[in-house]
Coordinates of C-alpha atoms in Angstrom, one line a residue:
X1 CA 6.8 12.3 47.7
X2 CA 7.3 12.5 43.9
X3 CA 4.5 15.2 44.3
X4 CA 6.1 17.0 45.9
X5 CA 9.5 17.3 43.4
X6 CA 7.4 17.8 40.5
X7 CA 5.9 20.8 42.0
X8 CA 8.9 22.3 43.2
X9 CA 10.2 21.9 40.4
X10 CA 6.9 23.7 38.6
X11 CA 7.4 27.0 41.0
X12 CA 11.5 27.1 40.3
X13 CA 10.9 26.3 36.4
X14 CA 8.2 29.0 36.4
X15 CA 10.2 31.0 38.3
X16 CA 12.9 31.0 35.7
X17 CA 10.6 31.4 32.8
X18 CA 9.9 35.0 34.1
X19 CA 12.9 36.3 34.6
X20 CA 14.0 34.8 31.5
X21 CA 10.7 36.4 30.2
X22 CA 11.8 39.8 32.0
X23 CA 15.8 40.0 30.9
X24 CA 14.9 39.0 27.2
X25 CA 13.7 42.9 26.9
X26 CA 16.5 44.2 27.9
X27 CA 19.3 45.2 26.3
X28 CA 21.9 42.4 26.7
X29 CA 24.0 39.9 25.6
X30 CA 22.1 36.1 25.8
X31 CA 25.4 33.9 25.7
X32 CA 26.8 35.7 28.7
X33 CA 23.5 35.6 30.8
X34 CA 23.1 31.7 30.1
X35 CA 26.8 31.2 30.9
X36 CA 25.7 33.0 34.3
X37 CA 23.0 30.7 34.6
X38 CA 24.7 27.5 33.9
X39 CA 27.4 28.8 35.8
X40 CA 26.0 29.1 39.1
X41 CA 24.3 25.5 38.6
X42 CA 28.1 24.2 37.8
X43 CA 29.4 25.7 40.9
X44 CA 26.4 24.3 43.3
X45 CA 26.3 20.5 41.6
X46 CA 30.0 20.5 41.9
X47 CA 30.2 21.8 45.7
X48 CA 27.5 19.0 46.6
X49 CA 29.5 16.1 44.7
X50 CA 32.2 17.0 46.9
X51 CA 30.3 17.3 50.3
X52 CA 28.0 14.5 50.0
X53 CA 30.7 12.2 48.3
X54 CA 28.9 11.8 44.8
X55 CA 30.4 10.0 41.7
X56 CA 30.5 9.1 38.4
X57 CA 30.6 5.1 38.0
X58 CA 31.2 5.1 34.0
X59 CA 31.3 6.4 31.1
X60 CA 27.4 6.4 30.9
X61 CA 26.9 8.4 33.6
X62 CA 28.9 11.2 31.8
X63 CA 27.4 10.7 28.6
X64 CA 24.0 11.1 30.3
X65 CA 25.2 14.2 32.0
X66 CA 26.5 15.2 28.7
X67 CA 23.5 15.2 27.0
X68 CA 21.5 17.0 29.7
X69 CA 23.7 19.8 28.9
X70 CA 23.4 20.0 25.1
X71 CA 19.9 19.7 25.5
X72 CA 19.9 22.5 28.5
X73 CA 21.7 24.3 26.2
X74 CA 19.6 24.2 23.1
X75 CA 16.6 24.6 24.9
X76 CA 17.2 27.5 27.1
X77 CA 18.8 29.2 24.4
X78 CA 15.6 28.9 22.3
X79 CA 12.9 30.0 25.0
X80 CA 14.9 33.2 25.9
X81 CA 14.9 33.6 21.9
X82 CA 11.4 33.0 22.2
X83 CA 10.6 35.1 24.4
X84 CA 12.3 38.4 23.3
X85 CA 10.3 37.7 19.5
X86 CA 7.4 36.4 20.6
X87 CA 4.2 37.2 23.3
X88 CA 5.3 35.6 27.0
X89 CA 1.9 33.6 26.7
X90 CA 2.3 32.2 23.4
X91 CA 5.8 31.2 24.0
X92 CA 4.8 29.6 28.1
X93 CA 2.1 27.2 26.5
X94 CA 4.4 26.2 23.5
X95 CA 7.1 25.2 25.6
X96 CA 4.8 23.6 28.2
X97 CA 4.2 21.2 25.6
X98 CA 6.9 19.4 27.1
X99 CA 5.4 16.5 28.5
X100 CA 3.4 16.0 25.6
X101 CA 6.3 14.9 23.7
X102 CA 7.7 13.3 27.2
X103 CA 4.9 10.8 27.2
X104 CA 5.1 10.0 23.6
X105 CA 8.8 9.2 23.9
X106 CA 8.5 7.0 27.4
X107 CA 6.1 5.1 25.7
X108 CA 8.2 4.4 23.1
X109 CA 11.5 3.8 24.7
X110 CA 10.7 2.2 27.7
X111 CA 6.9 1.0 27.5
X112 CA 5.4 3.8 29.8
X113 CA 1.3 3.2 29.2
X114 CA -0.5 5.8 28.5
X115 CA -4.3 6.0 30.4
X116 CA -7.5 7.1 28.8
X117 CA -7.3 10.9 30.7
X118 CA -3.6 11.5 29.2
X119 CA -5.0 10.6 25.8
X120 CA -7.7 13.0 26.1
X121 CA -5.1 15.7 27.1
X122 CA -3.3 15.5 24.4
X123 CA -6.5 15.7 22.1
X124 CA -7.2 19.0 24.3
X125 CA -3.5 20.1 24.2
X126 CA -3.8 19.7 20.4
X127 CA -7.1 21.3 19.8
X128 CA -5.7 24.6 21.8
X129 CA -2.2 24.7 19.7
X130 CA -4.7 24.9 16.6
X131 CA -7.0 27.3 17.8
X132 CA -3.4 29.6 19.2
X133 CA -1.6 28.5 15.9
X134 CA -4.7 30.2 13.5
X135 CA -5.3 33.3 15.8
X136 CA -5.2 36.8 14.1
X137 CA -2.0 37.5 15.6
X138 CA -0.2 34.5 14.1
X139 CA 0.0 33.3 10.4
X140 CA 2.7 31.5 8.5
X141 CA 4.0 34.5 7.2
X142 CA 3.8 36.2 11.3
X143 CA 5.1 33.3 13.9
X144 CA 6.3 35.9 16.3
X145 CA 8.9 33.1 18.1
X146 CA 6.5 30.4 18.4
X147 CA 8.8 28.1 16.6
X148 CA 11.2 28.9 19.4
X149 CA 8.8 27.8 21.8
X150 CA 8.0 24.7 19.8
X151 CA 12.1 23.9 19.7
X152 CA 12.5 24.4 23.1
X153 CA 9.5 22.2 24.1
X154 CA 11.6 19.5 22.1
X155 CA 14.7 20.4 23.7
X156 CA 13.2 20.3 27.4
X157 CA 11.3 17.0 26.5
X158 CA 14.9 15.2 25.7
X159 CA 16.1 17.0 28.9
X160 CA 13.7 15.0 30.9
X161 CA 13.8 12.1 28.9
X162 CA 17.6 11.8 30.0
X163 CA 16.8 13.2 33.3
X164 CA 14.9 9.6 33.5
X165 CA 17.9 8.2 32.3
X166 CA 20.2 8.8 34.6
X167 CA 17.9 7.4 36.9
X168 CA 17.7 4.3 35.4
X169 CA 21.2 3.6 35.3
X170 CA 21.6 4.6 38.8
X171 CA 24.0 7.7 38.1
X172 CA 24.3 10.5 41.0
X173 CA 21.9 13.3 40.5
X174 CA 24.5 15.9 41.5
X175 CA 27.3 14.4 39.3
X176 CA 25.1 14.2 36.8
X177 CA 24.2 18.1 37.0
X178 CA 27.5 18.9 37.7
X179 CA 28.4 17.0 34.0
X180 CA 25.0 19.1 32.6
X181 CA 25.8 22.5 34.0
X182 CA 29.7 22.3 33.4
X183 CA 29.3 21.3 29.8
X184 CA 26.2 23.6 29.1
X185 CA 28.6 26.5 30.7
X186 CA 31.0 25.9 28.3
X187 CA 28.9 25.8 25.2
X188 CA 27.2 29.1 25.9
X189 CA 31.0 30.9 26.7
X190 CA 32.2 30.0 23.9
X191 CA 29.3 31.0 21.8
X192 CA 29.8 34.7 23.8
X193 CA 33.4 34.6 23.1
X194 CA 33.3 33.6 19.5
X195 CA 30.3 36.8 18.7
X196 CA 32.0 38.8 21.0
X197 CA 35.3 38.2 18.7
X198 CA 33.7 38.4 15.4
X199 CA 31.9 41.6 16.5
X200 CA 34.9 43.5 17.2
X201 CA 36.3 42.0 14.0
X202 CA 33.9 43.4 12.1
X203 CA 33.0 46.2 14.3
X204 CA 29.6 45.3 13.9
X205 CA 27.7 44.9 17.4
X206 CA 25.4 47.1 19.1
X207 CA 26.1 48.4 22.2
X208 CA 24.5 46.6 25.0
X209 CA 22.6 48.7 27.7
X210 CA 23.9 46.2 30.3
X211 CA 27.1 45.9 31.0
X212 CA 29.1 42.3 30.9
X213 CA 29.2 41.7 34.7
X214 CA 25.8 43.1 35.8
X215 CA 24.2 40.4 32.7
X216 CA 26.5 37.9 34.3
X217 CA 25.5 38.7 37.4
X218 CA 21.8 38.1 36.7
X219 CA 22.6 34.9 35.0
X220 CA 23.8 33.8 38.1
X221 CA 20.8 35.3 39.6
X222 CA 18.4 32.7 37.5
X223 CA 20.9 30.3 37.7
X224 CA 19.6 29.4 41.2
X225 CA 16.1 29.0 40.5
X226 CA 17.3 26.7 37.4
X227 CA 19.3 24.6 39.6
X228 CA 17.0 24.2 42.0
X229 CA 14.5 23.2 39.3
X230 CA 16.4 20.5 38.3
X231 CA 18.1 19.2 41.2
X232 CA 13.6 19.0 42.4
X233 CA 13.0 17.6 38.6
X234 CA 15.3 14.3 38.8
X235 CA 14.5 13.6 42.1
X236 CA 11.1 13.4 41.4
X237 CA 12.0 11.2 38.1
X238 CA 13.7 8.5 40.2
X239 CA 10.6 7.9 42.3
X240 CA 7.8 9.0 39.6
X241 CA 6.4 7.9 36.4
X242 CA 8.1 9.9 34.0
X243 CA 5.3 11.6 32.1
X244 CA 3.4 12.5 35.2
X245 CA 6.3 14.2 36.4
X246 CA 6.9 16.0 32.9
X247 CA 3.2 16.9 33.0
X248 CA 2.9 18.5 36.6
X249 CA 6.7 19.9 36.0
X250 CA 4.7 21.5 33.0
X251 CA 2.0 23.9 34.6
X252 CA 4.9 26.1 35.2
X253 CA 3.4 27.8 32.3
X254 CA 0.5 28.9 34.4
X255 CA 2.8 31.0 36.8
X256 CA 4.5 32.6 33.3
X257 CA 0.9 33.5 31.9
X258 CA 0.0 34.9 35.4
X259 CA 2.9 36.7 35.1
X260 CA 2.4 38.2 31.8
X261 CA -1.4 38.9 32.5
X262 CA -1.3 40.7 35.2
X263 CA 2.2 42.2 35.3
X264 CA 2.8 42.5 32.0
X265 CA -0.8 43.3 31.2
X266 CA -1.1 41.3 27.8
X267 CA -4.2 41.0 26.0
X268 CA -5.5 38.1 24.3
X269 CA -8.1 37.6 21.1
X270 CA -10.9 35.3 21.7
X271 CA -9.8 32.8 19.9
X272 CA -6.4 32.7 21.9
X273 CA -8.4 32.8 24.7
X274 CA -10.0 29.8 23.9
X275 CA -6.6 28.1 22.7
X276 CA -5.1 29.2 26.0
X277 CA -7.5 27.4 28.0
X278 CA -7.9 24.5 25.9
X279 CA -4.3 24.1 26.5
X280 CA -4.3 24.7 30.6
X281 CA -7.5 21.8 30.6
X282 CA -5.2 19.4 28.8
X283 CA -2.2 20.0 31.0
X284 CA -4.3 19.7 34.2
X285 CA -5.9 16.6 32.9
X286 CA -2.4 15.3 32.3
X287 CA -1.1 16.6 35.7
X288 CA -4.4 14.5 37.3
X289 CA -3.9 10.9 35.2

């Protein structure tokens, strides 16, 4: 059944990385469209606390929920900054690193083994990162947002480390989220508010090609798919071993480089080409351990 989560978390997760993909070329403000997004999460978790009786049994659970939502914030913020600098494929397979860092840190905290097909993955995962990381396109002088994809593989690993977390200490998934998404929302407003204040301070911001409420509005748009994503996500943690879930919860970067091949019609070197797939064979191998 924890199958089953993972991968519906993959479609939602991969849903959201396109449309975060598609709205970071736009001209809007970020703050306000994650402040949708988190929003509309806030609004669901809370409306299911209340009609399936959900609680919060300590202060752990809240700190757990917490620190779902600095992470959420961190790392959201960071992929949708990674995606308006950098290519959508480049930034996918950086972020899908995820459960890379995911088993690392299960084996460390709580003894999680690692088999002799995850260890080869990450030898894969590695080798493509290299080959990607010294493409023509990309040099240490040229990064083109893949350190935003690299901080927001970090960010979504911690996510799911305290997704796990909250599992283990027996917390309610939709307190939990309602903690994550109500705290997350609040971080990202007031980041909107305080630019939007300095800006007219200073008189210094661009005019935004989107309106306030229609980039709200598509915030709340993605927020569903986000939701979703995680409500599928922790369900699968409490049943599932917690890097297998990270790593199948992962190859939403396949749908994103679908996505940007044949929609957005990106082309790749030969040596990305080869990175690229390097990188999908190591997450697959993971995703079958």
């Amino acid at each position: 059944m924890w199958i089953i989560f993972a991968l519906l978390a993959t479609f939602f997760f991969g849903l959201r990385g396109i449309l975060y993909q598609w709205t970071s070329q736009k001209n809007l403000n970020r703050d306000l469209l994650l402040f949708g997004v988190f929003f509309t999460g806030f609004i669901i978790s809370i409306l299911g606390v209340l009609l399936f009786n959900q609680h919060w049994y300590g202060w752990a659970d809240i700190a757990v929920g917490l620190g779902l939502g600095i992470g959420s914030f961190a790392a959201n913020a960071c992929l949708h900054k990674g995606f308006s600098e950098g290519k959508a494929s480049l930034i996918s397979v950086l972020s899908g690193l995820t459960p890379l860092f995911v088993l690392m840190f299960a084996f460390l905290l709580w003894k999680e083994t690692l088999t002799g097909i995850q260890l080869l993955g990450f030898f894969i995962i590695f080798c493509g990162l290299c080959l990607i990381r010294y493409s023509s396109d990309i040099s240490i002088d040229n990064l083109k947002g893949a350190q935003w994809g690299l901080l927001a593989a970090l960010f979504f690993a911690f996510n799911d480390l305290m997704g796990k977390q909250s599992t283990l200490i027996g917390a309610d998934i939709l307190a939990t989220l309602t903690s994550m998404f109500g705290f997350g929302s609040m971080l990202f407003a007031v980041s909107w508010l305080a630019k939007r204040k300095r800006n007219h301070l200073y008189n210094t911001s661009a005019a935004a090609t989107w309106s306030e409420v229609k980039t709200f509005s598509y915030g709340l748009l993605i927020g569903l798919a986000n939701v979703t994503g995680m409500i599928a996500i922790i369900s699968a943690f409490a049943i599932g071993n917690t890097g297998l879930v990270s790593a199948i919860s992962g190859m939403n970067i396949l749908i994103i480089l679908l996505y940007s091949r044949l929609v957005l019609k990106e082309t790749f070197s030969r040596q990305e080409v080869w990175g690229l797939s390097a990188a999908f064979i190591g997450v697959i191998l993971l995703r079958l351990s």
